[in-house]
PDB file of C-alpha atoms and ligand atoms in Angstrom:
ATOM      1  CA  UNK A  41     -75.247  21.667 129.029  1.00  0.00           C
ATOM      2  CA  UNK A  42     -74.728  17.974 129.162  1.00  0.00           C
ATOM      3  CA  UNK A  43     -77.297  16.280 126.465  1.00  0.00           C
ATOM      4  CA  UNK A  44     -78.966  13.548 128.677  1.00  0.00           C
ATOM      5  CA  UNK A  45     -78.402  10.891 125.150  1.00  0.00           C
ATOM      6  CA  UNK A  46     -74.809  11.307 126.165  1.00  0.00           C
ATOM      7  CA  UNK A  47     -73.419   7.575 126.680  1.00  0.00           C
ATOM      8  CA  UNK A  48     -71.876   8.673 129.662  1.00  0.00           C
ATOM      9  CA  UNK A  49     -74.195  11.067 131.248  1.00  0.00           C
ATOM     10  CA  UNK A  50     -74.625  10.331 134.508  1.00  0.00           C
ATOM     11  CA  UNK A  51     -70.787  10.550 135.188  1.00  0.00           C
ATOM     12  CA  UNK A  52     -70.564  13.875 133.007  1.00  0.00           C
ATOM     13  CA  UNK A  53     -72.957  15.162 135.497  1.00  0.00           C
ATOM     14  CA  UNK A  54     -71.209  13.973 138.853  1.00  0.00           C
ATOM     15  CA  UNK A  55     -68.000  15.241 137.632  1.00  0.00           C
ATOM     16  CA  UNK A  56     -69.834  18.938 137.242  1.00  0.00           C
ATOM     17  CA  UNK A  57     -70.867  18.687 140.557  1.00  0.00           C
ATOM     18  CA  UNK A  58     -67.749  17.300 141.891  1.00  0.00           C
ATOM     19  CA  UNK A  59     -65.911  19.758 140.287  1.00  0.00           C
ATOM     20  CA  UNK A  60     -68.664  22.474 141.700  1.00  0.00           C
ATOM     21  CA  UNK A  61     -67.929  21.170 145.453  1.00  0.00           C
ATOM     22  CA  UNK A  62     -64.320  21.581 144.822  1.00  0.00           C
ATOM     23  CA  UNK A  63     -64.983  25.293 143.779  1.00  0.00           C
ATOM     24  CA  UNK A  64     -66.759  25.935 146.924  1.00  0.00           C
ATOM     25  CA  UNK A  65     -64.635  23.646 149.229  1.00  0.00           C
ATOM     26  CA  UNK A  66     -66.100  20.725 150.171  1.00  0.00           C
ATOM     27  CA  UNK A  67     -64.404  18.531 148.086  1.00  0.00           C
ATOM     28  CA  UNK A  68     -60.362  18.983 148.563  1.00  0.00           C
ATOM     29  CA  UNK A  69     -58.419  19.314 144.692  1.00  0.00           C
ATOM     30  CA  UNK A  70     -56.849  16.082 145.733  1.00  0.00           C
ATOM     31  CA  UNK A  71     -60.372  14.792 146.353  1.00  0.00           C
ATOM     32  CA  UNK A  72     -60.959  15.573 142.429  1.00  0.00           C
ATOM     33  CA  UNK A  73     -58.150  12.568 141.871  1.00  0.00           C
ATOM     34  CA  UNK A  74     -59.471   9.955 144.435  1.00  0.00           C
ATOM     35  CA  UNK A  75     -62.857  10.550 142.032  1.00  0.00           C
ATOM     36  CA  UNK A  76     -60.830   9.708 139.250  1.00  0.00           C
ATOM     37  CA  UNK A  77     -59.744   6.553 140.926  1.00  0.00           C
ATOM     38  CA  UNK A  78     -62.909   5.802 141.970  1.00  0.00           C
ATOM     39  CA  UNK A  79     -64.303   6.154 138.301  1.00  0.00           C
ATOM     40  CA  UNK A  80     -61.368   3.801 136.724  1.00  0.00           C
ATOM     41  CA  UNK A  81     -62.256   1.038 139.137  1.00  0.00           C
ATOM     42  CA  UNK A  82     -65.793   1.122 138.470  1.00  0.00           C
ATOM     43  CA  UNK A  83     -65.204   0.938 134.634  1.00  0.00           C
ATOM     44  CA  UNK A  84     -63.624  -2.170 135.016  1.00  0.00           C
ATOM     45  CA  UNK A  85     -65.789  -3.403 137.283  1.00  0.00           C
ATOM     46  CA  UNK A  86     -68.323  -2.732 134.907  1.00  0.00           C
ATOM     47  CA  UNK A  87     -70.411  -0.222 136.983  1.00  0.00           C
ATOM     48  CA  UNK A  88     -72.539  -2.254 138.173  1.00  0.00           C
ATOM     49  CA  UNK A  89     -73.165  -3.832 141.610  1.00  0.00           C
ATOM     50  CA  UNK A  90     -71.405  -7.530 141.478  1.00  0.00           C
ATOM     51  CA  UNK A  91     -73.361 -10.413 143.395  1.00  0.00           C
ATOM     52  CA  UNK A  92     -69.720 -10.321 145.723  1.00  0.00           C
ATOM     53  CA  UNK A  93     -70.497  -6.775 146.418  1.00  0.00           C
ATOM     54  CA  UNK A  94     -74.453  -7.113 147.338  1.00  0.00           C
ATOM     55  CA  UNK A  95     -73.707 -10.181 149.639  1.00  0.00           C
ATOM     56  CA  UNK A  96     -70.963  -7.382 151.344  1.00  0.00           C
ATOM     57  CA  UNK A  97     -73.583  -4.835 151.349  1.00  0.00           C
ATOM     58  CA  UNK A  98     -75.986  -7.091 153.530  1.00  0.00           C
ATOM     59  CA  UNK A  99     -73.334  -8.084 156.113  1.00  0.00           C
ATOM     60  CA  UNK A 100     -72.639  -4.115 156.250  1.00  0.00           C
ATOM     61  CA  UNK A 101     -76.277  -3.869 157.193  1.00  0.00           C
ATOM     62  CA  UNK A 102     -76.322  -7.115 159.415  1.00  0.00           C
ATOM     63  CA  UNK A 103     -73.052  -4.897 161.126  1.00  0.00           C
ATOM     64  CA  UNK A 104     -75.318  -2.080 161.537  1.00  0.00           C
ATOM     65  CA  UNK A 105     -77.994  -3.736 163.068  1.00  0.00           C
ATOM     66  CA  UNK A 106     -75.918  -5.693 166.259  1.00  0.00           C
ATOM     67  CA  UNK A 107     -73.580  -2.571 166.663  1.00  0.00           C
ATOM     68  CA  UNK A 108     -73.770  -0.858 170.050  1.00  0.00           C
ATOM     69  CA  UNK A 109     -72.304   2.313 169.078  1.00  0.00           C
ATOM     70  CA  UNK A 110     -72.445   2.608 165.021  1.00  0.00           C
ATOM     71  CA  UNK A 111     -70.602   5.596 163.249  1.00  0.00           C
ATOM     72  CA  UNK A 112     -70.997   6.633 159.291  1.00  0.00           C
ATOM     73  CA  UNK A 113     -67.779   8.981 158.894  1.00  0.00           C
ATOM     74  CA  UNK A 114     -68.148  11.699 156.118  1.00  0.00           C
ATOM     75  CA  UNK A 115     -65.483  12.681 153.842  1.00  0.00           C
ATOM     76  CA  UNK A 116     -66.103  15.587 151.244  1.00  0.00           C
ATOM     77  CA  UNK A 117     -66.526  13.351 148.734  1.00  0.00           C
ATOM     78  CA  UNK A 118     -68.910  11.054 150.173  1.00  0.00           C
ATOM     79  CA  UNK A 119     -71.453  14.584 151.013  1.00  0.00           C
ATOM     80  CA  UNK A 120     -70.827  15.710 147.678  1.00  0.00           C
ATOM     81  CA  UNK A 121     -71.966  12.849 145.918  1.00  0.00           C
ATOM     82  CA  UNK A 122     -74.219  10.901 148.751  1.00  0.00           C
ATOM     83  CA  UNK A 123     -75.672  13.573 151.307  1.00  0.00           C
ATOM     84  CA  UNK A 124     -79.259  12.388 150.874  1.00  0.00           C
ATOM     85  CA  UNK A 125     -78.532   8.769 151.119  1.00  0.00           C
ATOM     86  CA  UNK A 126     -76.103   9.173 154.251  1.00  0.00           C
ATOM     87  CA  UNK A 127     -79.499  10.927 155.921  1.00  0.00           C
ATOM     88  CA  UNK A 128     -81.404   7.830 155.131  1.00  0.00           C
ATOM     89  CA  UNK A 129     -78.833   5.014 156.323  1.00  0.00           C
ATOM     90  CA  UNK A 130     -78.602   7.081 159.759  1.00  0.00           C
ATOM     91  CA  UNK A 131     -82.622   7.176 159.867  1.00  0.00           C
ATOM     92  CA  UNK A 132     -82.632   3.544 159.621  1.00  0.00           C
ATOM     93  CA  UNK A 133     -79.657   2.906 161.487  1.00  0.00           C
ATOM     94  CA  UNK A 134     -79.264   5.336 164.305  1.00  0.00           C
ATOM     95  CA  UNK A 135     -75.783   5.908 163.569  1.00  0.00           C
ATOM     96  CA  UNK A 136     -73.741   8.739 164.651  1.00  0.00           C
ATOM     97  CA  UNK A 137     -72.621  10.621 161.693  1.00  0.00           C
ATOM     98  CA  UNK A 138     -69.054  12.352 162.256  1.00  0.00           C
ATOM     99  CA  UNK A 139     -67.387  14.652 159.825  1.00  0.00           C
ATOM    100  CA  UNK A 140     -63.781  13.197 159.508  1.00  0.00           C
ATOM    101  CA  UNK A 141     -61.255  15.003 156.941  1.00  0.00           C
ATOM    102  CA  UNK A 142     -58.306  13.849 155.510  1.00  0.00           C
ATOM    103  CA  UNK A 143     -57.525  17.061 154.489  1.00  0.00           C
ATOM    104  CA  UNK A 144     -58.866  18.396 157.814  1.00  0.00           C
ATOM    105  CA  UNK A 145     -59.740  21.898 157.978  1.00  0.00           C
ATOM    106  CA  UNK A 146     -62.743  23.702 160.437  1.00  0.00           C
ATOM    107  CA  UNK A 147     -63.805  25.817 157.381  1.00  0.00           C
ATOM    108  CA  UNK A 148     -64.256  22.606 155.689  1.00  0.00           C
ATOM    109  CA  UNK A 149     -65.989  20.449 157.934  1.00  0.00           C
ATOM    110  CA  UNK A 150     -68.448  23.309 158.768  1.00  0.00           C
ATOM    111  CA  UNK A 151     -69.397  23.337 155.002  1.00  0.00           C
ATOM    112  CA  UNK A 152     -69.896  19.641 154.926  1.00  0.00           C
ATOM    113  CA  UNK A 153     -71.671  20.073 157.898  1.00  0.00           C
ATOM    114  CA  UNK A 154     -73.648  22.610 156.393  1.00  0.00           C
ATOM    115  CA  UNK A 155     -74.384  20.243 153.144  1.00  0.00           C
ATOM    116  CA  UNK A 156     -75.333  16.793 155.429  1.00  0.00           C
ATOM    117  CA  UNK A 157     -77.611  18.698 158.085  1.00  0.00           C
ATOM    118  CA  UNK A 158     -79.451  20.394 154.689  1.00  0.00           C
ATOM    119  CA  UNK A 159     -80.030  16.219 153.779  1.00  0.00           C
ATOM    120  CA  UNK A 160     -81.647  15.764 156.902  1.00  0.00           C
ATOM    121  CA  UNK A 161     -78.238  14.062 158.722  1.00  0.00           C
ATOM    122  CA  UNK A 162     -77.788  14.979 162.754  1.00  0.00           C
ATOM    123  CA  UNK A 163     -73.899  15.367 162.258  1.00  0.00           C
ATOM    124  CA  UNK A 164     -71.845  14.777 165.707  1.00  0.00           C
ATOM    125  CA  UNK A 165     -70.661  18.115 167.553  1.00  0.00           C
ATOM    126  CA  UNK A 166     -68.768  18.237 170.906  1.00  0.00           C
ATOM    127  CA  UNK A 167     -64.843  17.678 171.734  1.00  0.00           C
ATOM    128  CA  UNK A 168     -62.292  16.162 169.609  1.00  0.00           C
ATOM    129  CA  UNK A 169     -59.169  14.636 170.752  1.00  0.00           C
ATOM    130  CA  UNK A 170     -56.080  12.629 169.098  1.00  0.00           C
ATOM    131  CA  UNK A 171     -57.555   8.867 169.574  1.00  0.00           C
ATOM    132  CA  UNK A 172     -56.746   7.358 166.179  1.00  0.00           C
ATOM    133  CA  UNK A 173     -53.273   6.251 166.072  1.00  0.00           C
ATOM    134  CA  UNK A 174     -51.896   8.578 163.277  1.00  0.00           C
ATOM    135  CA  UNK A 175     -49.592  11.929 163.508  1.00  0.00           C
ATOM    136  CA  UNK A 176     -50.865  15.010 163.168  1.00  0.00           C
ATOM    137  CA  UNK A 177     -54.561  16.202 162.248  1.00  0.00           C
ATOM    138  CA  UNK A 178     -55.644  12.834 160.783  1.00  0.00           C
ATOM    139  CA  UNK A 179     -55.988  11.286 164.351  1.00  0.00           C
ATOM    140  CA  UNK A 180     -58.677  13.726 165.567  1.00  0.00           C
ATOM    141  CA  UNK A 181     -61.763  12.630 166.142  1.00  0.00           C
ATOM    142  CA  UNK A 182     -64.997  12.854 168.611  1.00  0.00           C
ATOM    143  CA  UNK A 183     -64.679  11.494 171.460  1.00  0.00           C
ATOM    144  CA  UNK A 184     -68.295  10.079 171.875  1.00  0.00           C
ATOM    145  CA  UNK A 185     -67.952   9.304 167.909  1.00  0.00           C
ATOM    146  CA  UNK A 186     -65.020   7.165 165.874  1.00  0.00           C
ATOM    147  CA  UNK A 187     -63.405   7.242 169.547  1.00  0.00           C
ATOM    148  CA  UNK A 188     -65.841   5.372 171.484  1.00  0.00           C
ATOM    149  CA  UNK A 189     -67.539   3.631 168.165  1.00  0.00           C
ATOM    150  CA  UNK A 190     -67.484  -0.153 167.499  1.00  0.00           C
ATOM    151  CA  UNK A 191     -68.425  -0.256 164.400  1.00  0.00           C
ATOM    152  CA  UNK A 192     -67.387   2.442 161.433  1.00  0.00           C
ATOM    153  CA  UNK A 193     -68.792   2.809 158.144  1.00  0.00           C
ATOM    154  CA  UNK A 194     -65.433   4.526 155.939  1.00  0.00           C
ATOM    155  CA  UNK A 195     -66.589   5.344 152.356  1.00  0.00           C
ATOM    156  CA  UNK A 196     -63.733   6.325 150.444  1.00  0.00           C
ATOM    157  CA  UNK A 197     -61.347   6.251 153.296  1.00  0.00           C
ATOM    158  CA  UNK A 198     -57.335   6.607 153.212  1.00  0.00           C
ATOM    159  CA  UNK A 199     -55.458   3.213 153.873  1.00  0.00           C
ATOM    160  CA  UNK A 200     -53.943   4.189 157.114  1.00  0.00           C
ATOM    161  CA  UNK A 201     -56.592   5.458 158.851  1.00  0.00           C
ATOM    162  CA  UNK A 202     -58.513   2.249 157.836  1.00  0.00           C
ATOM    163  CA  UNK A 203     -55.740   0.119 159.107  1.00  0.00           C
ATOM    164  CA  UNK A 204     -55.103   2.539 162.428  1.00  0.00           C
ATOM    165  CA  UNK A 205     -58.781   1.701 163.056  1.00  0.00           C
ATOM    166  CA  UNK A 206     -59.102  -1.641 162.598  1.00  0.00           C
ATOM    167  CA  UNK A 207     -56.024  -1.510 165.254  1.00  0.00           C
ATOM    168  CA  UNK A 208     -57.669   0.065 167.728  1.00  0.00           C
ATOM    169  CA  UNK A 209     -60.143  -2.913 167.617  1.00  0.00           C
ATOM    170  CA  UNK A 210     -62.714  -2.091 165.773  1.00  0.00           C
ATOM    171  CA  UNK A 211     -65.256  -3.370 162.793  1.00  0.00           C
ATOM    172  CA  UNK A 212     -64.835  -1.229 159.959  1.00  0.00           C
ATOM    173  CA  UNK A 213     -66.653  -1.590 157.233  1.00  0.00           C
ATOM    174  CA  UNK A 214     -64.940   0.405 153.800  1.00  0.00           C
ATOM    175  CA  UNK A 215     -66.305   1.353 150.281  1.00  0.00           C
ATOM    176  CA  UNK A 216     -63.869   1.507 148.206  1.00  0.00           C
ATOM    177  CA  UNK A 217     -64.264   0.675 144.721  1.00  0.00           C
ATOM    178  CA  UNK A 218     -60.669  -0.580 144.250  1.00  0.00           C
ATOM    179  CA  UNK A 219     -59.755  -4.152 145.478  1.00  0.00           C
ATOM    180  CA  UNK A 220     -55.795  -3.123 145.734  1.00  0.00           C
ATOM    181  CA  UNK A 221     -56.235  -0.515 148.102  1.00  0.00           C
ATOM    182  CA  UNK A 222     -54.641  -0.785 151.338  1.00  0.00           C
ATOM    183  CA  UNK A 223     -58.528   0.364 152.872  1.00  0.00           C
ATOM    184  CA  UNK A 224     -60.133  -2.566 150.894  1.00  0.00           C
ATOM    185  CA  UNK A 225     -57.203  -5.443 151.541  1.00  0.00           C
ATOM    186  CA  UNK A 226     -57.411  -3.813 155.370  1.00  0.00           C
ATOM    187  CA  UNK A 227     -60.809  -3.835 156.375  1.00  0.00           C
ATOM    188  CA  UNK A 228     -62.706  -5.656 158.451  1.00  0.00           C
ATOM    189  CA  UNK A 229     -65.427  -6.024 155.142  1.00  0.00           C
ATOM    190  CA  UNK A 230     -64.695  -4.136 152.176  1.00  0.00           C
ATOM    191  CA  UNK A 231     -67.515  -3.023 150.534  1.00  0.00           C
ATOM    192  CA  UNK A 232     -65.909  -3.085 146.587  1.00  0.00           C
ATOM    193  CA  UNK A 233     -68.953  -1.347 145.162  1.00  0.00           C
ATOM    194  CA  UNK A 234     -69.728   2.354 144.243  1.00  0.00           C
ATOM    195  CA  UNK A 235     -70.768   4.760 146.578  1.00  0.00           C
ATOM    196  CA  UNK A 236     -73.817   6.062 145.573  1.00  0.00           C
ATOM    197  CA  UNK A 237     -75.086   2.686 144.769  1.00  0.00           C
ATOM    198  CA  UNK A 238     -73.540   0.972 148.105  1.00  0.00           C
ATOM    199  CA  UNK A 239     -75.035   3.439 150.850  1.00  0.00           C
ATOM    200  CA  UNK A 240     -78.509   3.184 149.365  1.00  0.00           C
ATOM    201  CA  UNK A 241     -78.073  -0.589 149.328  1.00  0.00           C
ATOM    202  CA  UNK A 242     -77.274  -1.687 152.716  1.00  0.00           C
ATOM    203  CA  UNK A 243     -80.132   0.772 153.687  1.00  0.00           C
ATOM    204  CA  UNK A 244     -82.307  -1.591 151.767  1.00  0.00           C
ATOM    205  CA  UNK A 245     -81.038  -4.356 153.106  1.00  0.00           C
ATOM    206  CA  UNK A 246     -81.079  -3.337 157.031  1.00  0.00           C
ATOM    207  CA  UNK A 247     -84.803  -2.087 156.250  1.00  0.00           C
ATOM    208  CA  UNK A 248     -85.483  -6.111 156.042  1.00  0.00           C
ATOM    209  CA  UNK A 249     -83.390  -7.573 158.497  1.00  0.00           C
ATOM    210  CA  UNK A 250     -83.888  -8.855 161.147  1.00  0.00           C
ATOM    211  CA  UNK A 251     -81.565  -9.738 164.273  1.00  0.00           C
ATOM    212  CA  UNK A 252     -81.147 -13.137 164.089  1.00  0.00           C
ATOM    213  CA  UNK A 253     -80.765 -13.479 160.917  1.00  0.00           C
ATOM    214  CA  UNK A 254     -78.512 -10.818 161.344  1.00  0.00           C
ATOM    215  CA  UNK A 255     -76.312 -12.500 164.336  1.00  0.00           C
ATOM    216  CA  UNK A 256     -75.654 -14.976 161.871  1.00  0.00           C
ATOM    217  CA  UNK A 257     -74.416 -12.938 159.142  1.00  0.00           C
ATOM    218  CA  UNK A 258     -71.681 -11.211 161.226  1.00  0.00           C
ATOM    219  CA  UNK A 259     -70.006 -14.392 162.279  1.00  0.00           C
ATOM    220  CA  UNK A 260     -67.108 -14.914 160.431  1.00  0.00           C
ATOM    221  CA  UNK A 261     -66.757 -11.747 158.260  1.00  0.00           C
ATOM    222  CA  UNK A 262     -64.101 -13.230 155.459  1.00  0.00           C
ATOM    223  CA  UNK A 263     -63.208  -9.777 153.835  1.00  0.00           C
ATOM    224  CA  UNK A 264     -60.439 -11.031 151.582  1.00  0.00           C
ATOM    225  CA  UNK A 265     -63.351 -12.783 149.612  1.00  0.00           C
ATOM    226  CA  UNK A 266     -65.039  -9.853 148.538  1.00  0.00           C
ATOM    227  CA  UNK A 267     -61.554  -8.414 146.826  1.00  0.00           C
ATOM    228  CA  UNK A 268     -60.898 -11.703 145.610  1.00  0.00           C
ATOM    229  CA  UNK A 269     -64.651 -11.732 143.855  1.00  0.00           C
ATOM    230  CA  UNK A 270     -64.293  -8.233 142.438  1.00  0.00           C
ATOM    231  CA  UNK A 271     -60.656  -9.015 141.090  1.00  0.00           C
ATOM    232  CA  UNK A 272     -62.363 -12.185 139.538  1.00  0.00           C
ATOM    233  CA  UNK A 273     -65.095  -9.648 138.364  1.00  0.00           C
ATOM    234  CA  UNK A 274     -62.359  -7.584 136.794  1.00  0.00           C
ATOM    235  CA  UNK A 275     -60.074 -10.141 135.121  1.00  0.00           C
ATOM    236  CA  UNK A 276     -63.370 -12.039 133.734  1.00  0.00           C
ATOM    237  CA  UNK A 277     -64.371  -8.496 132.144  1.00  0.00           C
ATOM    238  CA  UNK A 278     -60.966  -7.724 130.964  1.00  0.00           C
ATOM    239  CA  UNK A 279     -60.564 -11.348 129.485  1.00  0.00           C
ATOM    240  CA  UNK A 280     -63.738 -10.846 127.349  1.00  0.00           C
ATOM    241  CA  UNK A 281     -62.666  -8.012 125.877  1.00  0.00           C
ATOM    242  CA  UNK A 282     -59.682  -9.877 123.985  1.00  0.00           C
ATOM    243  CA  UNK A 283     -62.421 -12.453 122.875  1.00  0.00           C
TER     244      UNK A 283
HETATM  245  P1  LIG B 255     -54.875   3.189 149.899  1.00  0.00           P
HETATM  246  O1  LIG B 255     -56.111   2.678 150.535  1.00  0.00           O
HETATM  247  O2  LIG B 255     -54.109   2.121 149.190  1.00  0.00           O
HETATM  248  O3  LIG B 255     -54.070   4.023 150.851  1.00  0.00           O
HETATM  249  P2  LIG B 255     -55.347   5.648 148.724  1.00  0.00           P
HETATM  250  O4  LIG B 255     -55.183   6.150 150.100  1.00  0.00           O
HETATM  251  O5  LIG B 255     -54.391   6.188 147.719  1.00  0.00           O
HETATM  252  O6  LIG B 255     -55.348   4.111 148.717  1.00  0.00           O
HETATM  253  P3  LIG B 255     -57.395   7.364 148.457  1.00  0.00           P
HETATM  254  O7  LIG B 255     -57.059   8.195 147.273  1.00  0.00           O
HETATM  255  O8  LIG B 255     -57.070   7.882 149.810  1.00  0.00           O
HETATM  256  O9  LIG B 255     -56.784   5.959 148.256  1.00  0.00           O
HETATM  257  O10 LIG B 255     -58.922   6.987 148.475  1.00  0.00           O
HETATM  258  C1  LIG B 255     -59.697   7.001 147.362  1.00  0.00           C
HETATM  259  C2  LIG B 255     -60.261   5.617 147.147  1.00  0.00           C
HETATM  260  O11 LIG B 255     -61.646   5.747 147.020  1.00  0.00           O
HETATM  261  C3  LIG B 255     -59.718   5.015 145.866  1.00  0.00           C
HETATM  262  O12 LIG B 255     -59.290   3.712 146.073  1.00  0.00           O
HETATM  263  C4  LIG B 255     -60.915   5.018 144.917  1.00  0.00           C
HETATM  264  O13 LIG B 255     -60.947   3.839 144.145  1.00  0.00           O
HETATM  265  C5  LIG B 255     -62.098   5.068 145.865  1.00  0.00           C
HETATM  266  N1  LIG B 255     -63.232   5.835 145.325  1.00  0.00           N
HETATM  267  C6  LIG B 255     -63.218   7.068 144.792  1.00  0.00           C
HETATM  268  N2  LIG B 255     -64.449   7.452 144.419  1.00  0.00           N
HETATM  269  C7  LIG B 255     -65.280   6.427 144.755  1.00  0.00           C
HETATM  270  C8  LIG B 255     -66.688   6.228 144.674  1.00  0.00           C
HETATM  271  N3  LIG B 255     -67.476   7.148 144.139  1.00  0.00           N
HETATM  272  N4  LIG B 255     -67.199   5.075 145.143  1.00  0.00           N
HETATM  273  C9  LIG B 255     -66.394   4.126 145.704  1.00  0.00           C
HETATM  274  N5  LIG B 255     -65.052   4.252 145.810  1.00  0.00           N
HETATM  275  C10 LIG B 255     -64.502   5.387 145.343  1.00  0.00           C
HETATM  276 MG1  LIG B 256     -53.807   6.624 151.176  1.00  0.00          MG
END
């Protein structure tokens, strides 16, 4: 048992329950690693939400709201740690939500399945073909999903998938809590913000938008000054350390 005085808690407990959803499957062992990642970043970003990453968050609503055909694709970590909050951005949204693995495997994806439609998600069924310009598995996708989408939410996506998607044309919005990654320096607007506290957000945010306002905000997306804020965020943190 995990005593809830413990300084560091809350990411005792979602490392237990990461580590439980690699035990059953959902999350892949390499999965464990990008958590790891994920957790390093947000120490030195000081795990909070920066002002960079909240204006980011509202132009990822703003994205949502003037998309035609919207997609929110699901990695094992993102249902392990988000399920509930993935059910609430598609309520608000009307985003299709498509299962997309990395680590691709049916057995998987009917598990995480199984986990998102338990939150209350609709999760995308039907044919899957080889649209996303990448060898082997990693270029599946549904055809009426990512295929046919114009605008893709990737939490905790690989690099080259982000970058194969943003060649095929398309807005993609990533959340990725490190500002070197080829996903964040690649995206159309990288979200540099936890997960858990980044889906709930631009939920919030789209909940009071509304479309002109929203026009505006999507003119112009200038991703690179989100990483350059959160490396700012970073080196300002770091700096006051030595002080
Ligand atoms: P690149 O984009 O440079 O190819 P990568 O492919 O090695 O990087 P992955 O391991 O595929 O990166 O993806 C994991 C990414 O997700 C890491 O950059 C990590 O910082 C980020 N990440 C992990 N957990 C979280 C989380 N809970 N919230 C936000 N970001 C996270
Ligand atoms: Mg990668």
């Amino acid at each position: 048992m995990i005593p809830t005085s413990h300084p560091r808690y809350k990411s005792l407990i979602t490392r237990e329950r990461m580590a439980t959803c690699a035990r059953s499957g959902v999350v892949a062992m390499e999965g464990l690693t990008a958590h790891g990642r994920g957790e390093a970043f947000d120490y030195l970003i000081g795990e909070v939400t920066t002002p960079g990453a909240a204006e980011a968050e509202r132009i990822a609503a703003a994205l949502f709201l003037t998309a035609k055909h919207p997609v929110i694709s699901v990695n094992g970590n993102t249902a392990a740690l988000c399920a509930d909050a993935i059910a609430e951005l598609q309520a608000v949204s009307g985003a299709i939500v498509e299962v997309n693995l990395f680590h691709r495997t049916e057995e998987r994806i009917l598990k995480i399945t199984a986990i998102l439609t338990k939150a209350g998600c609709t999760v995308i069924d039907g044919p899957v073909a080889r649209c996303i310009p990448l060898e082997h598995d990693r270029g599946l996708c549904h055809i009426d999903g990512i295929a046919t989408a114009d605008v893709i939410l990737v939490p905790l996506e690989d690099g080259d998938r982000a970058a194969a998607l943003v060649s095929m044309n398309k807005t993609v919005i990533a959340i990725d809590l490190n500002p070197l990654s080829r996903t964040t320096q690649t995206a159309t607007l990288p979200v540099i913000d936890e997960v858990t506290r980044a889906i709930p957000a631009i939920t919030r945010e789209l909940k009071g938008l509304d479309r002109k306002t929203a026009e505006t905000l999507v003119r112009d997306i200038d991703g690179k000054k989100y990483v350059r804020d959160a490396i700012m965020t970073i080196k300002g943190r770091l700096i006051d350390v030595l002080d």
